Amino acid sequence: MAETYLLEMNDIEKQFPGVKALDHAKLKLRAGTVHALMGENGAGKSTLMKCLFGIYKADVGQVIIDGKETNFTGPKNALDNGVAMVHQELNQVLKRSVMENIWLGRFPKKYGLIDHRLMYNKTKEVFDELDIPVDPRTIIGKLSVSQRQMVEIAKAVSYNAKILVLDEPTSSLTQEEVEHLFVIINKLRNRGVAMVYISHKMEEILRISNEVTIMRDGQWIATEKAADLTTDKIIKLMVGRDLTHRFPPKTNVPGDVVLDVQNLTGKYMPSCKDVSFQLKKGEILGVAGLVGSRRTELLETIFGIAHHESGKIIKDGKVVNNKDSRTAIKNGFAMLTEERRATGIFGGMSITFNSVIANIEKYKKMLFLSNGKMNSDTKWVIDSMRVKTPSYRTAIRSLSGGNQQKVILGRWLLTKPDILLLDEPTRGIDVGAKYEIYQLIINLANEGKSVIVVSSEMPELLGICDRIMVMSNGRLSGILNIEDATQEEIMRLAAQYI
């Protein structure tokens, strides 16, 4: 008996200028299952889903839903036909209420006027079903990222979606919030909803999925039952090689102290409080902590984005006053921010612009900018960071997350910093690109650069750092040598001041 699928995508091809994003890609999805879609950044996962959702029109191939060939003309057409997508970057009207965001474009009406009571009741009904503790009248901009994500899932349910695509749904969630999301996913699965789950977090994939499809370079590689897969097997299928070791060998040797932070306290709370530590030349110092531990605020205070109330920052034996980011750059600091898309890249601008913008004074020649120097430095960024791109004129937003991160890292290296502050440098990046970023960090430490890495992934910190500093509620709760560090000890310190 032939297997029945709710969704079939067969031999999908999509070409962009200079790039073949999809090459005979395929996906088959059963009702009432969670189907993980995995692959390195740039493998074509999001492009394939955008072809399903009507954001892109496939050049070649078939999309079959419930046995009928379908070609959606856009997201509205897809939603009206029971196909919904919760994007990694939420697109909501932040100054309007939760219920208005859910029913936008299809407000329930009575006598030609919007029926707010009915809209509230219908929203509350969906929220109660999914156990989402949010008042439908709340302004959505006041919610946390996780709550806003739950609202998007509820919106999909309100369309009676039979196919739901979740793109990196846990990238900004705490473990507790992940557990709540999984409860909702299981409820939807039991209702017969088919879900495509895009994520780089392999432990989650193996736990929540029924089946896993792996893509590489725009092509279908394999579809396997999740129960038959291991992390090592997934990695091998994703990258086309065996990555038995998830982290490169550590070859850096820390030297003398180059940075001495003494009793640093942020000016505006919540921030870091009375934090003291030292950083050595050629050292990779990790910063661990739970959500709300103020790890990001610590880096921002050191870099001058946030002002400090008291304390000293001593570099190479001299007190430095990083009153703003411009001063910090002059003092030999560089900072890669946590939210790449919001505060890291200039999405619509070229790779050249994004590479040289932090060092723009260097390229001034009289009243003009030297295109030759800028192009030469951009070539250095692309070559040394191994950025995959058709051209240095390409808009950075069209690159994969890992390649965007490499460009930003290259941008900061052009400023010739001594100390790099890296906030979640591998968030939303696949395992192959992560390995490359880890190798770049170790290479920088080998060259004598000193690196502070904030990460929410404890295996990452344990894999690449020399020491791990643990933050708890703005305070430093302990510093561990890597030989003594365990996940259990890090968690114990992370909860010390809560």
Tab-separated table of C-alpha atoms in Angstrom:
chain	number	residue	atom	x	y	z
A	1	MET	CA	0.000	0.000	0.000
A	2	ALA	CA	1.397	3.364	-1.066
A	3	GLU	CA	2.236	5.787	1.737
A	4	THR	CA	0.066	8.883	2.000
A	5	TYR	CA	1.614	12.255	2.631
A	6	LEU	CA	-0.073	15.514	3.573
A	7	LEU	CA	2.706	17.471	1.822
A	8	GLU	CA	5.030	16.506	-1.003
A	9	MET	CA	7.668	18.823	-2.433
A	10	ASN	CA	9.315	17.169	-5.437
A	11	ASP	CA	12.437	18.259	-7.387
A	12	ILE	CA	12.234	21.901	-6.302
A	13	GLU	CA	14.744	24.206	-7.994
A	14	LYS	CA	15.348	27.896	-7.245
A	15	GLN	CA	18.009	30.100	-8.781
A	16	PHE	CA	19.160	33.540	-7.618
A	17	PRO	CA	21.762	35.673	-9.424
A	18	GLY	CA	25.026	33.766	-9.069
A	19	VAL	CA	23.593	31.126	-6.734
A	20	LYS	CA	21.576	27.937	-7.231
A	21	ALA	CA	19.811	27.867	-3.870
A	22	LEU	CA	17.776	24.681	-4.480
A	23	ASP	CA	18.733	21.772	-6.721
A	24	HIS	CA	16.104	19.011	-6.984
A	25	ALA	CA	15.235	19.444	-3.300
A	26	LYS	CA	12.428	17.378	-1.827
A	27	LEU	CA	10.414	16.946	1.349
A	28	LYS	CA	7.564	14.582	2.281
A	29	LEU	CA	5.473	15.255	5.349
A	30	ARG	CA	2.903	13.071	7.122
A	31	ALA	CA	-0.078	14.409	9.088
A	32	GLY	CA	0.317	14.365	12.881
A	33	THR	CA	4.133	14.308	12.825
A	34	VAL	CA	7.046	16.624	13.544
A	35	HIS	CA	9.500	16.543	10.648
A	36	ALA	CA	12.862	18.169	11.330
A	37	LEU	CA	14.626	19.959	8.479
A	38	MET	CA	18.373	20.232	9.027
A	39	GLY	CA	21.451	21.407	7.188
A	40	GLU	CA	24.290	23.890	7.375
A	41	ASN	CA	23.548	27.577	6.939
A	42	GLY	CA	23.067	28.076	3.217
A	43	ALA	CA	21.888	24.476	2.710
A	44	GLY	CA	18.536	25.755	1.394
A	45	LYS	CA	16.184	24.971	4.301
A	46	SER	CA	14.556	28.388	4.604
A	47	THR	CA	14.475	28.854	0.817
A	48	LEU	CA	12.585	25.556	0.435
A	49	MET	CA	10.036	26.628	3.052
A	50	LYS	CA	9.639	30.041	1.421
A	51	CYS	CA	8.838	28.243	-1.831
A	52	LEU	CA	6.143	26.326	0.047
A	53	PHE	CA	4.771	29.463	1.702
A	54	GLY	CA	4.573	31.506	-1.506
A	55	ILE	CA	7.287	34.007	-0.576
A	56	TYR	CA	9.356	32.644	-3.479
A	57	LYS	CA	8.113	30.994	-6.643
A	58	ALA	CA	10.041	27.824	-7.462
A	59	ASP	CA	11.632	27.757	-10.929
A	60	VAL	CA	10.996	24.007	-11.269
A	61	GLY	CA	9.196	21.347	-9.237
A	62	GLN	CA	5.902	20.332	-7.664
A	63	VAL	CA	4.216	21.212	-4.377
A	64	ILE	CA	1.402	18.739	-3.600
A	65	ILE	CA	-0.916	19.179	-0.598
A	66	ASP	CA	-3.626	16.602	0.121
A	67	GLY	CA	-2.963	15.045	-3.274
A	68	LYS	CA	-3.485	18.304	-5.211
A	69	GLU	CA	-0.742	20.305	-6.910
A	70	THR	CA	-0.555	23.734	-5.333
A	71	ASN	CA	1.263	26.987	-6.066
A	72	PHE	CA	0.604	29.668	-3.492
A	73	THR	CA	0.797	33.244	-4.735
A	74	GLY	CA	1.896	34.596	-1.371
A	75	PRO	CA	1.733	34.121	2.417
A	76	LYS	CA	-1.933	35.202	2.638
A	77	ASN	CA	-2.864	32.576	0.045
A	78	ALA	CA	-0.897	29.949	2.016
A	79	LEU	CA	-2.525	30.898	5.341
A	80	ASP	CA	-5.999	30.778	3.820
A	81	ASN	CA	-5.208	27.215	2.720
A	82	GLY	CA	-3.980	26.011	6.100
A	83	VAL	CA	-0.213	26.469	5.714
A	84	ALA	CA	1.436	28.712	8.335
A	85	MET	CA	5.033	29.652	9.100
A	86	VAL	CA	6.510	31.064	12.316
A	87	HIS	CA	9.652	32.885	11.198
A	88	GLN	CA	12.832	33.159	13.252
A	89	GLU	CA	12.598	36.950	12.928
A	90	LEU	CA	9.123	37.825	14.240
A	91	ASN	CA	7.234	40.352	12.135
A	92	GLN	CA	4.603	41.893	14.383
A	93	VAL	CA	2.945	45.289	14.881
A	94	LEU	CA	4.538	46.016	18.247
A	95	LYS	CA	2.308	48.935	19.267
A	96	ARG	CA	-0.940	47.029	18.774
A	97	SER	CA	-2.537	44.434	21.035
A	98	VAL	CA	-1.914	40.687	20.935
A	99	MET	CA	-5.402	39.939	19.593
A	100	GLU	CA	-5.115	42.605	16.872
A	101	ASN	CA	-1.871	40.985	15.710
A	102	ILE	CA	-3.543	37.582	15.561
A	103	TRP	CA	-6.574	38.738	13.547
A	104	LEU	CA	-4.841	41.405	11.452
A	105	GLY	CA	-6.405	41.529	7.985
A	106	ARG	CA	-9.422	39.441	9.029
A	107	PHE	CA	-10.915	41.219	12.024
A	108	PRO	CA	-14.268	39.758	13.128
A	109	LYS	CA	-17.004	42.309	12.451
A	110	LYS	CA	-20.522	43.097	13.582
A	111	TYR	CA	-22.699	45.531	11.640
A	112	GLY	CA	-19.652	46.486	9.590
A	113	LEU	CA	-17.562	47.403	12.683
A	114	ILE	CA	-14.755	45.475	14.342
A	115	ASP	CA	-16.197	43.275	17.095
A	116	HIS	CA	-13.552	43.564	19.835
A	117	ARG	CA	-15.485	41.337	22.259
A	118	LEU	CA	-15.655	38.485	19.741
A	119	MET	CA	-11.973	39.013	18.821
A	120	TYR	CA	-11.041	38.767	22.526
A	121	ASN	CA	-13.143	35.640	23.065
A	122	LYS	CA	-11.766	33.863	19.991
A	123	THR	CA	-8.193	34.711	21.016
A	124	LYS	CA	-8.787	33.578	24.597
A	125	GLU	CA	-10.219	30.309	23.316
A	126	VAL	CA	-7.031	29.558	21.348
A	127	PHE	CA	-4.780	30.642	24.243
A	128	ASP	CA	-6.673	28.437	26.725
A	129	GLU	CA	-6.382	25.465	24.379
A	130	LEU	CA	-2.596	25.935	24.094
A	131	ASP	CA	-2.121	26.986	27.740
A	132	ILE	CA	-0.643	30.387	26.805
A	133	PRO	CA	-0.891	32.690	29.868
A	134	VAL	CA	-1.128	36.021	28.004
A	135	ASP	CA	-3.904	38.626	28.145
A	136	PRO	CA	-5.125	39.129	24.527
A	137	ARG	CA	-5.449	42.876	25.209
A	138	THR	CA	-1.762	43.304	26.104
A	139	ILE	CA	0.336	45.442	23.744
A	140	ILE	CA	2.506	42.861	21.993
A	141	GLY	CA	5.679	44.965	22.224
A	142	LYS	CA	5.557	44.534	26.019
A	143	LEU	CA	5.859	40.749	25.796
A	144	SER	CA	9.060	38.712	25.962
A	145	VAL	CA	10.424	37.116	22.776
A	146	SER	CA	9.165	33.709	23.897
A	147	GLN	CA	5.652	35.032	24.551
A	148	ARG	CA	5.583	36.751	21.167
A	149	GLN	CA	6.611	33.471	19.572
A	150	MET	CA	3.767	31.662	21.337
A	151	VAL	CA	1.406	34.321	19.957
A	152	GLU	CA	2.614	33.546	16.418
A	153	ILE	CA	1.951	29.849	16.951
A	154	ALA	CA	-1.527	30.693	18.281
A	155	LYS	CA	-2.097	32.789	15.164
A	156	ALA	CA	-1.273	29.765	13.018
A	157	VAL	CA	-3.743	27.675	15.041
A	158	SER	CA	-6.417	30.356	14.549
A	159	TYR	CA	-6.088	29.771	10.793
A	160	ASN	CA	-6.760	26.054	11.443
A	161	ALA	CA	-3.337	25.352	9.959
A	162	LYS	CA	-2.794	21.751	8.943
A	163	ILE	CA	0.871	22.431	8.084
A	164	LEU	CA	3.006	24.552	10.427
A	165	VAL	CA	6.629	25.553	9.766
A	166	LEU	CA	8.709	26.527	12.825
A	167	ASP	CA	11.993	28.238	11.870
A	168	GLU	CA	14.558	28.114	14.714
A	169	PRO	CA	11.778	28.317	17.345
A	170	THR	CA	14.041	27.894	20.395
A	171	SER	CA	16.996	30.119	19.458
A	172	SER	CA	16.052	32.774	22.058
A	173	LEU	CA	14.237	30.623	24.637
A	174	THR	CA	15.203	29.459	28.116
A	175	GLN	CA	15.006	25.738	28.901
A	176	GLU	CA	11.717	26.265	30.754
A	177	GLU	CA	10.266	28.085	27.741
A	178	VAL	CA	11.495	25.290	25.438
A	179	GLU	CA	9.610	22.765	27.582
A	180	HIS	CA	6.403	24.822	27.243
A	181	LEU	CA	6.891	25.036	23.470
A	182	PHE	CA	7.266	21.248	23.293
A	183	VAL	CA	3.986	20.823	25.207
A	184	ILE	CA	2.258	22.989	22.578
A	185	ILE	CA	3.931	21.089	19.725
A	186	ASN	CA	2.738	17.786	21.160
A	187	LYS	CA	-0.827	19.117	21.464
A	188	LEU	CA	-0.779	20.185	17.816
A	189	ARG	CA	0.718	16.849	16.748
A	190	ASN	CA	-2.090	15.024	18.558
A	191	ARG	CA	-4.602	17.152	16.642
A	192	GLY	CA	-3.131	15.917	13.361
A	193	VAL	CA	-1.123	19.027	12.498
A	194	ALA	CA	2.022	18.324	10.450
A	195	MET	CA	4.998	20.412	11.520
A	196	VAL	CA	8.320	21.229	9.866
A	197	TYR	CA	10.851	22.011	12.591
A	198	ILE	CA	13.996	23.863	11.469
A	199	SER	CA	16.754	23.924	14.087
A	200	HIS	CA	20.486	23.460	14.609
A	201	LYS	CA	19.998	22.041	18.122
A	202	MET	CA	20.460	18.337	17.587
A	203	GLU	CA	19.454	17.206	21.075
A	204	GLU	CA	16.077	18.952	20.600
A	205	ILE	CA	15.669	17.506	17.114
A	206	LEU	CA	16.199	13.949	18.311
A	207	ARG	CA	13.795	14.489	21.187
A	208	ILE	CA	10.818	16.157	19.456
A	209	SER	CA	10.918	14.825	15.875
A	210	ASN	CA	9.417	11.779	14.201
A	211	GLU	CA	11.522	12.098	11.049
A	212	VAL	CA	14.502	14.160	9.938
A	213	THR	CA	15.355	15.413	6.445
A	214	ILE	CA	18.899	16.655	5.879
A	215	MET	CA	19.909	19.069	3.112
A	216	ARG	CA	23.310	20.102	1.810
A	217	ASP	CA	24.141	22.700	-0.865
A	218	GLY	CA	20.489	23.017	-1.869
A	219	GLN	CA	20.019	19.278	-2.357
A	220	TRP	CA	18.159	16.546	-0.480
A	221	ILE	CA	20.656	14.236	1.212
A	222	ALA	CA	18.609	11.893	3.379
A	223	THR	CA	15.350	11.370	5.270
A	224	GLU	CA	15.571	9.134	8.323
A	225	LYS	CA	13.471	8.229	11.347
A	226	ALA	CA	14.672	10.291	14.305
A	227	ALA	CA	14.909	7.131	16.395
A	228	ASP	CA	17.537	5.761	13.980
A	229	LEU	CA	19.804	8.824	14.163
A	230	THR	CA	22.595	9.987	16.452
A	231	THR	CA	24.249	13.381	16.737
A	232	ASP	CA	27.382	12.083	14.986
A	233	LYS	CA	25.366	10.632	12.106
A	234	ILE	CA	23.439	13.903	11.627
A	235	ILE	CA	26.685	15.902	11.580
A	236	LYS	CA	28.227	13.573	8.998
A	237	LEU	CA	25.170	13.852	6.732
A	238	MET	CA	25.020	17.654	7.143
A	239	VAL	CA	28.630	18.496	6.414
A	240	GLY	CA	29.579	15.544	4.196
A	241	ARG	CA	32.460	14.613	6.462
A	242	ASP	CA	32.954	13.038	9.859
A	243	LEU	CA	33.103	15.617	12.640
A	244	THR	CA	33.778	13.229	15.493
A	245	HIS	CA	35.333	16.137	17.348
A	246	ARG	CA	32.868	19.023	17.556
A	247	PHE	CA	35.662	21.408	18.596
A	248	PRO	CA	39.101	22.032	17.071
A	249	PRO	CA	42.166	21.116	19.138
A	250	LYS	CA	43.155	23.945	21.486
A	251	THR	CA	46.618	25.193	20.640
A	252	ASN	CA	46.708	28.632	22.274
A	253	VAL	CA	48.874	29.290	25.334
A	254	PRO	CA	47.730	32.160	27.608
A	255	GLY	CA	50.459	34.603	28.668
A	256	ASP	CA	50.617	37.706	30.871
A	257	VAL	CA	47.576	39.665	32.071
A	258	VAL	CA	46.436	42.281	29.518
A	259	LEU	CA	43.079	43.282	31.007
A	260	ASP	CA	42.295	43.841	34.669
A	261	VAL	CA	38.659	44.670	35.452
A	262	GLN	CA	38.239	45.897	39.031
A	263	ASN	CA	34.883	46.222	40.847
A	264	LEU	CA	32.986	47.182	37.674
A	265	THR	CA	29.388	48.295	38.266
A	266	GLY	CA	27.035	49.535	35.562
A	267	LYS	CA	25.473	52.978	35.887
A	268	TYR	CA	21.925	52.042	34.947
A	269	MET	CA	20.346	48.960	36.496
A	270	PRO	CA	19.882	46.163	35.810
A	271	SER	CA	23.554	45.697	34.973
A	272	CYS	CA	26.743	44.125	36.287
A	273	LYS	CA	27.571	44.703	39.947
A	274	ASP	CA	31.068	44.818	41.487
A	275	VAL	CA	32.632	42.465	38.923
A	276	SER	CA	36.398	41.832	39.032
A	277	PHE	CA	38.437	39.539	36.795
A	278	GLN	CA	41.619	39.348	34.726
A	279	LEU	CA	42.161	38.353	31.092
A	280	LYS	CA	45.501	37.078	29.769
A	281	LYS	CA	47.188	37.586	26.419
A	282	GLY	CA	46.163	34.781	24.047
A	283	GLU	CA	43.444	33.544	26.419
A	284	ILE	CA	39.865	32.528	25.604
A	285	LEU	CA	37.753	33.389	28.651
A	286	GLY	CA	34.176	32.087	28.635
A	287	VAL	CA	31.243	33.799	30.354
A	288	ALA	CA	28.392	31.532	31.455
A	289	GLY	CA	25.122	32.282	33.208
A	290	LEU	CA	21.360	31.945	33.013
A	291	VAL	CA	18.994	34.402	31.324
A	292	GLY	CA	19.113	37.606	33.435
A	293	SER	CA	22.675	37.009	34.629
A	294	ARG	CA	23.777	40.279	32.889
A	295	ARG	CA	26.505	38.705	30.763
A	296	THR	CA	25.681	40.972	27.804
A	297	GLU	CA	25.532	44.013	30.085
A	298	LEU	CA	29.025	43.208	31.344
A	299	LEU	CA	30.444	43.216	27.801
A	300	GLU	CA	28.521	46.390	26.916
A	301	THR	CA	29.903	48.148	30.005
A	302	ILE	CA	33.471	47.147	29.148
A	303	PHE	CA	32.977	48.302	25.546
A	304	GLY	CA	31.419	51.639	26.528
A	305	ILE	CA	27.982	51.024	25.009
A	306	ALA	CA	26.691	51.114	28.595
A	307	HIS	CA	28.209	53.547	31.116
A	308	HIS	CA	29.746	52.379	34.366
A	309	GLU	CA	28.971	53.828	37.784
A	310	SER	CA	32.185	52.685	39.462
A	311	GLY	CA	35.192	50.453	39.007
A	312	LYS	CA	38.242	50.428	36.744
A	313	ILE	CA	39.180	48.884	33.415
A	314	ILE	CA	42.973	48.512	33.198
A	315	LYS	CA	44.573	47.489	29.900
A	316	ASP	CA	48.289	46.820	29.676
A	317	GLY	CA	48.785	48.480	33.080
A	318	LYS	CA	46.938	51.706	32.158
A	319	VAL	CA	43.406	52.741	33.165
A	320	VAL	CA	41.215	53.145	30.068
A	321	ASN	CA	37.936	55.030	29.921
A	322	ASN	CA	35.770	53.497	27.196
A	323	LYS	CA	33.154	56.262	27.280
A	324	ASP	CA	31.659	55.044	23.994
A	325	SER	CA	32.265	52.453	21.278
A	326	ARG	CA	34.459	54.812	19.210
A	327	THR	CA	36.807	55.271	22.176
A	328	ALA	CA	36.776	51.530	22.865
A	329	ILE	CA	37.863	50.784	19.290
A	330	LYS	CA	40.727	53.293	19.613
A	331	ASN	CA	41.731	51.570	22.857
A	332	GLY	CA	42.006	48.208	21.076
A	333	PHE	CA	38.626	46.658	21.922
A	334	ALA	CA	36.112	45.087	19.522
A	335	MET	CA	32.628	43.733	20.237
A	336	LEU	CA	30.501	41.305	18.271
A	337	THR	CA	26.905	41.788	19.473
A	338	GLU	CA	24.384	39.109	20.420
A	339	GLU	CA	21.587	40.131	18.021
A	340	ARG	CA	23.333	39.830	14.660
A	341	ARG	CA	20.410	41.040	12.535
A	342	ALA	CA	19.315	43.841	14.877
A	343	THR	CA	22.659	45.325	15.947
A	344	GLY	CA	25.370	43.567	13.933
A	345	ILE	CA	24.712	43.852	10.223
A	346	PHE	CA	23.453	46.549	7.877
A	347	GLY	CA	21.167	44.097	6.096
A	348	GLY	CA	20.509	45.963	2.854
A	349	MET	CA	24.115	47.065	2.405
A	350	SER	CA	26.917	45.207	0.643
A	351	ILE	CA	29.562	42.963	2.156
A	352	THR	CA	32.074	45.731	1.442
A	353	PHE	CA	30.069	48.262	3.476
A	354	ASN	CA	29.633	45.811	6.341
A	355	SER	CA	33.335	44.918	6.298
A	356	VAL	CA	34.787	48.429	6.425
A	357	ILE	CA	32.221	50.471	8.375
A	358	ALA	CA	33.940	50.148	11.791
A	359	ASN	CA	37.224	51.374	10.302
A	360	ILE	CA	35.941	54.010	7.876
A	361	GLU	CA	38.467	56.702	8.854
A	362	LYS	CA	41.244	54.531	7.423
A	363	TYR	CA	39.809	54.791	3.895
A	364	LYS	CA	39.431	58.578	3.711
A	365	LYS	CA	41.481	60.306	1.053
A	366	MET	CA	40.892	64.051	1.065
A	367	LEU	CA	37.106	64.382	0.697
A	368	PHE	CA	36.658	60.912	-0.787
A	369	LEU	CA	36.856	57.265	0.186
A	370	SER	CA	39.415	54.989	-1.437
A	371	ASN	CA	37.488	52.235	-3.219
A	372	GLY	CA	40.729	50.373	-3.865
A	373	LYS	CA	41.605	50.105	-0.179
A	374	MET	CA	38.041	49.175	0.780
A	375	ASN	CA	37.852	46.477	-1.889
A	376	SER	CA	41.267	45.137	-0.887
A	377	ASP	CA	40.244	44.857	2.774
A	378	THR	CA	36.897	43.295	1.820
A	379	LYS	CA	38.779	40.680	-0.212
A	380	TRP	CA	40.893	39.988	2.876
A	381	VAL	CA	37.722	39.486	4.978
A	382	ILE	CA	36.169	37.150	2.399
A	383	ASP	CA	39.361	35.124	1.926
A	384	SER	CA	40.599	34.917	5.518
A	385	MET	CA	37.148	34.295	7.016
A	386	ARG	CA	36.234	31.893	4.169
A	387	VAL	CA	32.981	33.736	3.460
A	388	LYS	CA	30.779	32.053	0.855
A	389	THR	CA	29.372	34.789	-1.379
A	390	PRO	CA	28.856	35.396	-5.112
A	391	SER	CA	30.388	38.890	-4.875
A	392	TYR	CA	31.618	41.531	-2.428
A	393	ARG	CA	28.732	43.670	-3.734
A	394	THR	CA	26.158	41.139	-2.463
A	395	ALA	CA	23.773	42.445	0.223
A	396	ILE	CA	24.801	40.804	3.494
A	397	ARG	CA	21.232	39.845	4.417
A	398	SER	CA	21.213	37.352	1.534
A	399	LEU	CA	24.079	35.382	3.135
A	400	SER	CA	23.574	32.537	5.595
A	401	GLY	CA	23.854	33.307	9.314
A	402	GLY	CA	27.301	31.746	9.585
A	403	ASN	CA	28.657	33.798	6.686
A	404	GLN	CA	27.133	36.986	8.105
A	405	GLN	CA	28.909	36.273	11.393
A	406	LYS	CA	32.226	35.742	9.596
A	407	VAL	CA	31.893	39.124	7.846
A	408	ILE	CA	31.249	40.874	11.180
A	409	LEU	CA	34.218	39.120	12.763
A	410	GLY	CA	36.364	40.177	9.802
A	411	ARG	CA	35.069	43.755	10.180
A	412	TRP	CA	36.376	43.893	13.740
A	413	LEU	CA	39.716	42.320	12.867
A	414	LEU	CA	40.294	45.136	10.379
A	415	THR	CA	40.356	47.516	13.376
A	416	LYS	CA	43.342	45.496	14.693
A	417	PRO	CA	41.980	44.931	18.217
A	418	ASP	CA	43.869	43.409	21.133
A	419	ILE	CA	40.722	42.285	22.981
A	420	LEU	CA	37.644	40.790	21.344
A	421	LEU	CA	34.296	40.623	23.155
A	422	LEU	CA	32.111	38.008	21.452
A	423	ASP	CA	28.478	37.790	22.585
A	424	GLU	CA	26.840	34.488	21.500
A	425	PRO	CA	29.108	34.225	18.407
A	426	THR	CA	27.522	30.974	17.138
A	427	ARG	CA	23.815	31.593	17.874
A	428	GLY	CA	21.629	30.368	15.003
A	429	ILE	CA	24.621	28.887	13.167
A	430	ASP	CA	24.934	25.295	11.993
A	431	VAL	CA	27.483	22.792	13.267
A	432	GLY	CA	29.861	23.121	10.281
A	433	ALA	CA	29.981	26.927	10.470
A	434	LYS	CA	30.328	26.705	14.264
A	435	TYR	CA	33.462	24.615	13.861
A	436	GLU	CA	34.920	27.271	11.546
A	437	ILE	CA	34.079	30.060	14.025
A	438	TYR	CA	35.693	28.061	16.853
A	439	GLN	CA	38.822	27.589	14.734
A	440	LEU	CA	38.931	31.335	13.978
A	441	ILE	CA	38.681	32.140	17.704
A	442	ILE	CA	41.504	29.713	18.565
A	443	ASN	CA	43.629	31.112	15.707
A	444	LEU	CA	43.108	34.644	17.057
A	445	ALA	CA	44.222	33.512	20.520
A	446	ASN	CA	47.295	31.898	18.909
A	447	GLU	CA	48.111	35.275	17.361
A	448	GLY	CA	48.079	36.890	20.812
A	449	LYS	CA	44.555	38.302	20.750
A	450	SER	CA	42.591	37.971	23.993
A	451	VAL	CA	38.998	36.807	23.650
A	452	ILE	CA	35.969	36.915	25.960
A	453	VAL	CA	33.143	34.641	24.768
A	454	VAL	CA	29.600	34.830	26.154
A	455	SER	CA	27.610	31.695	25.344
A	456	SER	CA	24.426	29.986	26.508
A	457	GLU	CA	25.766	26.630	25.292
A	458	MET	CA	27.849	25.054	28.041
A	459	PRO	CA	29.431	22.399	25.777
A	460	GLU	CA	30.705	25.279	23.615
A	461	LEU	CA	32.348	27.012	26.571
A	462	LEU	CA	33.823	23.739	27.818
A	463	GLY	CA	35.096	22.963	24.304
A	464	ILE	CA	36.998	26.150	23.422
A	465	CYS	CA	37.759	28.153	26.589
A	466	ASP	CA	40.761	28.224	28.927
A	467	ARG	CA	38.696	29.424	31.898
A	468	ILE	CA	34.973	30.004	32.468
A	469	MET	CA	33.622	32.962	34.428
A	470	VAL	CA	30.093	32.418	35.769
A	471	MET	CA	27.647	35.306	36.232
A	472	SER	CA	24.560	35.264	38.456
A	473	ASN	CA	22.102	38.173	38.668
A	474	GLY	CA	24.765	40.698	37.644
A	475	ARG	CA	27.439	39.378	40.004
A	476	LEU	CA	30.501	37.232	39.411
A	477	SER	CA	29.829	33.965	41.232
A	478	GLY	CA	33.029	32.153	40.322
A	479	ILE	CA	35.820	31.507	37.803
A	480	LEU	CA	36.665	27.924	36.863
A	481	ASN	CA	39.792	26.551	35.224
A	482	ILE	CA	38.701	24.381	32.311
A	483	GLU	CA	40.168	21.261	33.969
A	484	ASP	CA	37.817	21.771	36.942
A	485	ALA	CA	34.736	22.937	35.029
A	486	THR	CA	31.657	20.743	34.649
A	487	GLN	CA	28.129	21.573	33.542
A	488	GLU	CA	26.894	20.776	37.059
A	489	GLU	CA	29.363	23.179	38.711
A	490	ILE	CA	28.569	25.933	36.192
A	491	MET	CA	24.840	25.546	36.899
A	492	ARG	CA	25.448	25.634	40.660
A	493	LEU	CA	27.362	28.926	40.345
A	494	ALA	CA	24.830	30.349	37.858
A	495	ALA	CA	22.056	29.946	40.448
A	496	GLN	CA	24.080	31.354	43.363
A	497	TYR	CA	22.538	34.856	43.597
A	498	ILE	CA	19.052	34.147	42.237
